[in-house]
Coordinates of C-alpha atoms and ligand atoms in Angstrom, one line a residue:
M1 CA 0.0 0.0 0.0
V2 CA 1.3 3.6 -0.9
Q3 CA 0.4 6.5 1.4
A4 CA -1.2 9.0 -1.0
D5 CA -4.2 11.2 -1.1
P6 CA -6.6 9.5 -3.2
R7 CA -7.8 13.1 -4.8
D8 CA -4.3 13.7 -5.9
A9 CA -4.4 13.8 -9.9
N10 CA -1.0 12.4 -9.8
Y11 CA -1.6 9.6 -7.8
I12 CA -4.4 8.7 -9.9
A13 CA -2.5 9.2 -13.2
S14 CA 0.4 6.7 -11.8
A15 CA -2.3 4.2 -10.8
N16 CA -3.8 4.4 -14.3
K17 CA -0.4 4.0 -15.7
A18 CA -0.5 0.0 -15.2
L19 CA -3.6 -0.7 -16.4
A20 CA -3.4 1.5 -19.5
A21 CA -2.5 -1.1 -22.0
T22 CA -5.1 -3.5 -20.9
Q23 CA -7.7 -1.0 -20.9
A24 CA -6.7 0.6 -24.4
A25 CA -7.0 -3.2 -25.7
D26 CA -10.5 -4.0 -24.2
Y27 CA -11.6 -0.5 -25.6
A28 CA -10.7 -1.0 -28.9
T29 CA -12.1 -5.0 -29.1
L30 CA -15.5 -3.5 -28.0
G31 CA -15.1 -0.6 -30.2
M32 CA -15.1 -2.9 -33.2
Q33 CA -18.0 -5.2 -31.8
L34 CA -20.2 -1.8 -31.6
A35 CA -19.0 -0.6 -34.7
R36 CA -20.6 -3.9 -36.3
R37 CA -23.9 -2.7 -34.8
Q38 CA -23.3 0.8 -36.7
I39 CA -22.6 2.4 -32.9
D40 CA -19.8 4.9 -32.3
I41 CA -18.1 3.8 -29.3
D42 CA -16.4 7.2 -28.7
D43 CA -19.9 8.9 -28.8
I44 CA -21.3 6.4 -26.3
T45 CA -18.2 7.0 -24.1
R46 CA -18.7 10.9 -24.2
R47 CA -22.4 10.8 -23.1
V48 CA -21.2 8.5 -20.3
A49 CA -18.5 10.8 -19.4
A50 CA -21.2 13.6 -19.1
F51 CA -23.5 11.6 -16.6
R52 CA -23.6 12.9 -13.0
V53 CA -25.1 11.3 -9.9
A54 CA -25.5 13.4 -6.6
I55 CA -23.9 11.5 -3.5
P56 CA -26.1 11.7 -0.3
S57 CA -24.4 13.2 2.6
W58 CA -26.1 10.6 4.8
G59 CA -24.6 7.8 2.9
V60 CA -20.7 8.3 3.6
G61 CA -21.7 7.2 7.3
T62 CA -22.0 3.6 8.0
G63 CA -25.9 2.8 8.3
G64 CA -27.6 0.4 10.5
T65 CA -30.8 -1.6 10.8
R66 CA -33.1 -1.2 13.8
F67 CA -31.4 -4.2 15.5
G68 CA -27.9 -2.6 15.6
R69 CA -25.3 -0.6 13.7
F70 CA -21.6 -1.5 13.4
P71 CA -19.4 1.6 13.1
G72 CA -16.7 1.4 10.3
A73 CA -13.5 3.2 10.9
G74 CA -12.7 6.7 10.3
E75 CA -16.1 7.8 9.8
P76 CA -17.1 11.5 9.1
R77 CA -17.7 13.2 12.1
N78 CA -19.5 16.5 10.7
V79 CA -20.7 17.7 7.0
F80 CA -17.3 19.1 6.7
E81 CA -15.4 15.6 6.7
K82 CA -18.5 14.2 5.0
L83 CA -17.8 16.3 2.0
E84 CA -14.1 15.4 2.1
D85 CA -15.1 12.0 1.7
C86 CA -17.1 12.7 -1.0
A87 CA -14.5 14.4 -2.8
V88 CA -12.7 11.1 -2.8
I89 CA -15.7 9.3 -4.7
H90 CA -15.9 12.3 -7.3
R91 CA -12.1 12.3 -7.9
L92 CA -11.6 8.6 -8.5
T93 CA -15.1 8.0 -10.4
A94 CA -15.3 11.6 -12.2
A95 CA -19.2 11.2 -12.0
T96 CA -20.1 12.7 -8.8
P97 CA -19.5 16.5 -8.4
T98 CA -22.4 17.3 -6.0
V99 CA -23.7 16.3 -2.6
S100 CA -27.3 16.2 -1.6
L101 CA -27.6 17.3 1.9
H102 CA -29.9 16.5 4.6
L103 CA -31.3 18.8 7.4
P104 CA -30.9 18.8 10.4
W105 CA -28.3 16.3 10.2
D106 CA -25.9 18.6 8.2
R107 CA -26.9 21.6 10.0
T108 CA -23.8 24.1 10.6
D109 CA -24.0 27.6 12.0
D110 CA -22.0 28.9 8.8
F111 CA -23.3 27.7 5.2
V112 CA -21.0 30.3 3.6
A113 CA -17.9 28.4 4.9
L114 CA -19.5 25.0 3.7
R115 CA -20.1 26.2 0.4
E116 CA -16.3 27.4 0.4
H117 CA -15.2 24.2 1.8
A118 CA -17.1 22.3 -1.0
A119 CA -15.8 24.6 -3.8
G120 CA -12.3 24.0 -2.5
L121 CA -12.8 20.5 -2.7
G122 CA -14.1 20.7 -6.3
L123 CA -18.1 20.0 -5.1
G124 CA -21.3 21.7 -5.5
F125 CA -24.6 21.0 -3.9
D126 CA -27.8 19.0 -5.4
A127 CA -31.1 19.0 -3.8
M128 CA -31.9 19.8 -0.2
N129 CA -33.5 17.0 1.9
S130 CA -35.6 18.0 4.9
N131 CA -36.4 16.0 7.8
T132 CA -39.6 15.9 9.7
F133 CA -39.6 12.2 10.4
Q134 CA -37.6 12.5 13.7
D135 CA -37.6 14.9 16.7
Q136 CA -34.7 16.9 17.0
P137 CA -33.1 17.8 20.5
N138 CA -35.1 20.9 22.0
Q139 CA -37.6 20.9 19.2
P140 CA -40.8 22.1 20.6
L141 CA -43.3 20.1 19.3
S142 CA -43.2 16.3 18.4
Y143 CA -43.6 14.5 15.0
K144 CA -44.7 11.5 16.9
F145 CA -48.1 11.7 14.9
G146 CA -47.5 13.3 12.1
S147 CA -45.6 16.6 10.6
L148 CA -46.8 18.1 7.4
T149 CA -50.2 16.2 8.0
H150 CA -50.5 16.6 11.8
T151 CA -53.7 17.2 12.9
D152 CA -52.4 20.1 15.1
P153 CA -51.8 23.0 12.7
A154 CA -49.1 24.1 15.1
V155 CA -47.3 20.7 14.1
R156 CA -47.8 21.5 10.8
A157 CA -46.4 25.0 10.8
Q158 CA -43.1 23.8 12.6
A159 CA -42.7 21.4 9.8
V160 CA -43.3 24.0 7.2
A161 CA -40.9 26.1 8.8
H162 CA -38.6 23.5 9.0
N163 CA -38.8 23.1 5.1
I164 CA -38.1 26.6 4.6
E165 CA -34.9 26.7 6.5
C166 CA -33.8 24.1 4.3
I167 CA -34.6 26.3 1.5
K168 CA -32.9 29.0 2.7
A169 CA -29.5 27.2 3.7
G170 CA -29.9 25.8 0.0
A171 CA -29.9 29.0 -1.5
I172 CA -26.6 29.9 0.0
L173 CA -25.2 26.5 -1.0
G174 CA -26.5 27.1 -4.6
S175 CA -28.9 24.2 -4.3
R176 CA -31.9 24.6 -6.5
A177 CA -34.3 22.0 -5.3
L178 CA -35.8 20.6 -2.1
T179 CA -37.0 16.8 -1.7
V180 CA -39.7 16.5 0.7
W181 CA -40.0 13.0 2.0
I182 CA -42.3 12.8 5.2
G183 CA -42.8 9.7 7.3
D184 CA -46.4 10.6 8.0
G185 CA -49.1 7.9 7.8
A186 CA -51.2 5.4 10.2
N187 CA -50.0 2.2 11.8
F188 CA -53.9 1.1 12.4
P189 CA -56.9 1.2 10.4
G190 CA -59.1 4.1 11.9
Q191 CA -56.1 6.1 13.2
S192 CA -56.2 8.9 10.6
H193 CA -58.7 10.1 8.2
L194 CA -57.3 9.0 5.1
G195 CA -58.6 11.8 2.9
K196 CA -58.2 15.0 5.4
A197 CA -54.5 14.0 5.7
F198 CA -53.9 14.2 2.2
E199 CA -55.7 17.6 2.1
R200 CA -53.3 18.7 5.0
Y201 CA -50.6 17.4 3.1
L202 CA -51.7 19.8 -0.1
E203 CA -52.2 22.8 2.2
S204 CA -48.6 22.1 4.1
T205 CA -46.8 21.7 0.6
A206 CA -48.5 24.6 -0.7
A207 CA -47.0 26.6 1.9
I208 CA -43.3 25.5 1.2
Y209 CA -43.9 25.8 -2.4
K210 CA -44.8 29.6 -2.0
A211 CA -41.2 29.8 -0.3
L212 CA -39.3 28.4 -3.3
P213 CA -37.1 30.7 -5.1
A214 CA -38.1 31.4 -8.9
D215 CA -35.4 28.7 -10.2
W216 CA -35.8 26.0 -7.6
R217 CA -37.9 22.6 -7.9
L218 CA -39.6 20.8 -5.3
F219 CA -39.4 17.0 -5.4
L220 CA -42.0 15.0 -3.7
E221 CA -41.1 11.4 -2.7
H222 CA -43.3 8.8 -2.0
K223 CA -42.9 5.8 -0.3
M224 CA -45.1 2.8 0.1
Y225 CA -44.6 2.1 3.8
E226 CA -42.5 2.8 6.7
P227 CA -42.4 4.0 9.5
A228 CA -46.1 3.8 9.2
F229 CA -46.8 0.2 8.5
Y230 CA -50.9 0.5 7.7
A231 CA -50.9 3.8 5.5
T232 CA -48.8 6.3 4.2
V233 CA -50.1 9.8 3.0
I234 CA -48.0 9.7 -0.1
Q235 CA -47.7 6.0 -0.7
D236 CA -47.4 5.9 -4.5
W237 CA -46.6 7.9 -7.7
G238 CA -50.3 8.8 -8.0
S239 CA -50.8 10.3 -4.7
S240 CA -47.3 12.3 -5.4
L241 CA -48.5 13.1 -8.9
M242 CA -51.9 14.4 -7.8
A243 CA -50.1 16.6 -5.3
A244 CA -47.4 17.9 -8.0
Q245 CA -50.1 18.8 -10.4
A246 CA -52.4 20.5 -7.6
L247 CA -49.0 22.5 -6.5
G248 CA -48.0 23.8 -9.7
P249 CA -45.2 23.7 -12.4
K250 CA -42.3 23.7 -10.1
A251 CA -43.3 20.4 -8.3
F252 CA -42.3 17.3 -9.4
C253 CA -42.4 13.7 -8.4
L254 CA -39.0 11.8 -7.1
V255 CA -38.6 8.2 -7.7
D256 CA -36.8 6.4 -5.0
L257 CA -36.4 2.9 -6.2
G258 CA -36.6 1.1 -3.0
H259 CA -40.1 2.6 -2.2
H260 CA -42.3 0.2 -4.1
A261 CA -44.3 -3.2 -3.3
P262 CA -42.0 -6.0 -4.5
N263 CA -42.4 -6.7 -8.2
V264 CA -43.9 -3.2 -9.4
N265 CA -42.8 -2.2 -12.8
I266 CA -41.0 0.9 -11.8
E267 CA -39.7 1.9 -15.5
M268 CA -43.4 1.7 -16.2
I269 CA -44.1 4.2 -13.7
V270 CA -41.0 6.3 -14.8
A271 CA -42.5 6.3 -18.5
R272 CA -45.8 7.9 -17.2
L273 CA -44.0 10.3 -15.0
I274 CA -42.2 11.6 -18.1
H275 CA -45.6 11.6 -20.4
A276 CA -47.2 13.9 -17.5
Q277 CA -43.6 16.0 -17.5
R278 CA -43.4 15.8 -13.7
L279 CA -40.2 13.6 -13.5
G280 CA -38.1 15.2 -11.1
G281 CA -35.4 12.6 -10.4
F282 CA -34.4 9.5 -8.7
H283 CA -33.0 8.1 -5.2
F284 CA -31.2 5.2 -6.7
N285 CA -30.6 2.0 -4.7
D286 CA -31.8 -1.4 -4.7
S287 CA -33.9 -3.6 -2.5
K288 CA -34.9 -7.3 -2.5
Y289 CA -37.5 -7.5 0.3
G290 CA -38.3 -4.7 2.6
D291 CA -35.2 -2.6 2.6
D292 CA -35.1 0.5 0.5
D293 CA -31.6 1.2 0.6
L294 CA -29.1 -1.5 -0.8
D295 CA -26.4 -0.7 -3.1
A296 CA -27.6 0.6 -6.9
G297 CA -27.7 -2.6 -9.3
S298 CA -26.3 -4.9 -6.5
I299 CA -29.8 -7.2 -6.7
E300 CA -31.8 -6.3 -9.8
P301 CA -29.2 -4.7 -12.5
F302 CA -32.2 -5.7 -15.2
R303 CA -34.6 -3.5 -13.6
L304 CA -32.2 -0.4 -13.3
F305 CA -31.4 -1.1 -17.1
L306 CA -34.9 -1.0 -17.9
V307 CA -35.4 2.3 -16.2
F308 CA -32.2 3.6 -18.2
N309 CA -33.9 2.3 -21.2
E310 CA -36.9 4.9 -20.4
L311 CA -34.5 7.8 -19.5
V312 CA -32.5 7.1 -22.8
E313 CA -35.8 6.9 -24.7
A314 CA -37.1 10.4 -23.3
E315 CA -33.5 11.9 -23.9
L316 CA -33.3 11.1 -27.7
A317 CA -36.8 12.1 -28.0
K318 CA -36.3 15.5 -26.6
A319 CA -39.1 14.9 -24.5
P320 CA -40.5 18.3 -23.2
G321 CA -39.7 19.1 -19.6
F322 CA -37.3 16.2 -19.3
N323 CA -34.4 16.9 -16.9
P324 CA -34.3 14.3 -14.1
A325 CA -32.0 15.0 -11.2
H326 CA -30.2 11.7 -10.0
M327 CA -29.3 11.1 -6.8
L328 CA -28.2 7.8 -4.7
D329 CA -30.0 7.2 -1.7
Q330 CA -28.5 4.5 0.3
S331 CA -27.6 3.0 3.6
H332 CA -24.2 0.9 3.8
N333 CA -24.2 -1.5 6.8
V334 CA -21.4 -3.7 6.3
T335 CA -19.1 -2.1 3.7
D336 CA -16.9 0.8 3.4
P337 CA -19.3 3.6 2.3
I338 CA -16.9 5.3 -0.2
E339 CA -16.6 2.0 -2.0
S340 CA -20.2 1.2 -2.0
L341 CA -21.0 4.9 -3.4
M342 CA -18.4 4.7 -6.0
T343 CA -19.4 1.1 -7.1
S344 CA -23.0 2.4 -7.1
A345 CA -22.3 5.7 -9.4
I346 CA -20.5 3.1 -11.7
E347 CA -23.7 1.0 -11.8
L348 CA -25.6 3.7 -12.9
Q349 CA -23.2 4.8 -15.5
R350 CA -23.4 0.9 -16.7
A351 CA -27.1 0.7 -17.0
Y352 CA -26.9 4.2 -19.0
A353 CA -24.3 2.9 -21.3
Q354 CA -26.2 -0.3 -21.9
A355 CA -29.4 1.5 -22.7
L356 CA -27.3 3.8 -25.1
I357 CA -26.3 1.2 -27.0
V358 CA -29.5 -0.5 -27.9
E359 CA -29.9 -0.5 -31.3
R360 CA -33.3 1.7 -31.3
A361 CA -34.2 1.7 -35.1
K362 CA -34.0 -2.0 -35.1
L363 CA -35.8 -2.2 -32.0
A364 CA -38.5 0.2 -33.5
G365 CA -38.8 -2.0 -36.7
F366 CA -39.0 -5.3 -34.7
R367 CA -42.0 -3.6 -32.5
A368 CA -43.7 -2.3 -35.4
A369 CA -43.9 -5.8 -37.1
N370 CA -45.0 -7.3 -33.7
D371 CA -41.8 -9.6 -33.8
V372 CA -42.1 -9.9 -30.0
L373 CA -39.0 -12.4 -29.6
M374 CA -36.9 -10.1 -31.8
S375 CA -37.8 -7.1 -29.8
A376 CA -37.0 -8.6 -26.5
Q377 CA -33.6 -9.8 -27.7
T378 CA -32.5 -6.5 -29.5
L379 CA -33.2 -4.5 -26.0
K380 CA -31.7 -7.3 -23.9
R381 CA -28.7 -7.1 -26.4
G382 CA -27.8 -4.0 -24.7
F383 CA -27.9 -5.2 -21.2
T384 CA -25.6 -8.5 -21.9
T385 CA -22.9 -6.4 -23.8
D386 CA -19.9 -5.8 -21.1
V387 CA -19.5 -2.1 -21.5
A388 CA -16.9 -2.0 -18.6
P389 CA -14.3 -0.6 -21.0
I390 CA -16.5 2.3 -21.8
L391 CA -16.8 3.3 -18.0
A392 CA -13.0 3.1 -17.7
Q393 CA -12.5 5.1 -20.6
A394 CA -15.2 7.7 -19.5
R395 CA -13.5 8.3 -16.0
A396 CA -9.9 8.1 -17.3
S397 CA -10.8 10.9 -19.8
K398 CA -11.8 13.2 -17.1
G399 CA -8.9 12.3 -14.6
G400 CA -10.9 9.5 -12.8
A401 CA -9.2 6.1 -12.0
I402 CA -9.4 3.0 -14.4
D403 CA -9.8 1.0 -11.3
P404 CA -11.2 3.5 -8.4
I405 CA -12.0 0.8 -5.9
A406 CA -8.1 -0.4 -6.1
A407 CA -6.9 3.0 -6.3
Y408 CA -8.8 3.8 -3.3
R409 CA -7.6 1.1 -1.4
D410 CA -4.0 1.1 -2.2
S411 CA -3.9 4.9 -1.2
G412 CA -4.7 4.0 2.6
Y413 CA -7.4 6.7 2.8
R414 CA -9.7 4.6 5.2
L415 CA -7.0 3.6 7.6
R416 CA -5.6 7.3 7.7
C417 CA -9.0 8.4 8.9
G418 CA -9.2 6.1 11.5
Q419 CA -6.2 7.6 12.7
T420 CA -7.6 11.3 12.1
R421 CA -10.9 10.9 13.0
P422 CA -11.2 9.3 16.4
G423 CA -14.1 7.9 17.7
K424 CA -17.7 9.2 16.7
Q425 CA -20.3 6.7 17.6
S426 CA -23.2 8.3 15.5
L427 CA -24.0 10.8 12.8
G428 CA -27.3 11.3 14.4
G429 CA -28.9 9.9 11.5
G430 CA -31.1 7.2 13.0
I431 CA -30.9 3.8 10.8
V432 CA -29.3 5.3 7.9
Ligands
RM4_1 C1 -36.1 7.6 3.4 C2 -36.3 8.5 2.1 C3 -35.6 9.7 2.2 C4 -34.5 9.8 3.0 C5 -34.5 9.0 4.2 C6 -33.1 8.8 5.3 O1 -36.6 6.3 3.4 O2 -35.9 7.5 1.2 O3 -35.4 10.1 0.7 O4 -34.2 11.1 3.3 O5 -35.1 7.7 4.2
MN2 MN1 -35.0 8.5 -0.7
MN3 MN1 -36.1 5.3 1.7

């Protein structure tokens, strides 16, 4: 192991040197394969290199489950240190130039200093996330029975004020969106009036909407269940779309991949939201059962590809109003979060590249002829092609690492953090 800063361009260049020859050979071979399909590999590489996804600040600390948390060595102890880890991810992958903050977890009394710290690390800020699903120390009113939809107007006002605080902090940081996810709902039939709770949601979010600067977007995030186990106020994309349409043109729906019932066809939801011109963005992650925060592409890479297939369709068709924000939203319980986040960013690029190389004219022809088998095979050929050389080329072209995990491990960064960031047990992030 060399003792090096993984953010140092010279270090990355020297790590790349050893891999350059095999990378060039693999890229040339894939280039020839794609040329036979009339696809220009360099064009795909350029598009992949332009792909961006935001890192969730809460993702760089070790997560946990409701049974326990096993902290990793050298976890960031505050938002400034979280940004340092985010910079490592960005330098090595060249795909994550922005960070999505969560208040109050990332609260600081000097957002100007935070903005400067980020700029010094080559980072900017993506959407702000509010948190009214937990009580904070010294908070006057409790969210135990809800926040934006609480029966007590004073609790709703407190939750609205918190969202406005997030907008104000984000305005200093250069963010241009607020993501609202609430845990409000009911654990028992009868506990809550399902219709009135939704009406209270609309009233509260309208007050937040009013406080948005002109160039901001409001992302409404739905989730089927948890922490409410019987009914959640914004449980699905239908509720979120109704709310977005009621609020106005700056309100959009955010699709967190982990927030649906098992077997739900998420790419279909994406297609519908694109049609409605209300797809605001994504929280990418993966899931198998009830968890909503596994690493993107780790369980169902084909589903991820199918989601990106819809995004590429919309991109190529220049679908009106299509400008989704890409964010990761994950919790890493048993891996080094930096490694998981780098891998996840790359998995998104992989799905994007696979979708980009689908032979769309051919696919359209097979669809028109109702050739079901060839339609399916043509689509799947994008997925089964190994696009890894494109991803490595895209990274290297932007100063990133050909093999980010190896370069990260070899640098000894985490071990050094273990020494320079002694003992912090909790980031105040609950189970995340
Ligand atoms: C929720 C939801 C939100 C995230 C919190 C931490 O399940 O995904 O986006 O902010 O978790
Ligand atoms: Mn989310
Ligand atoms: Mn979630």
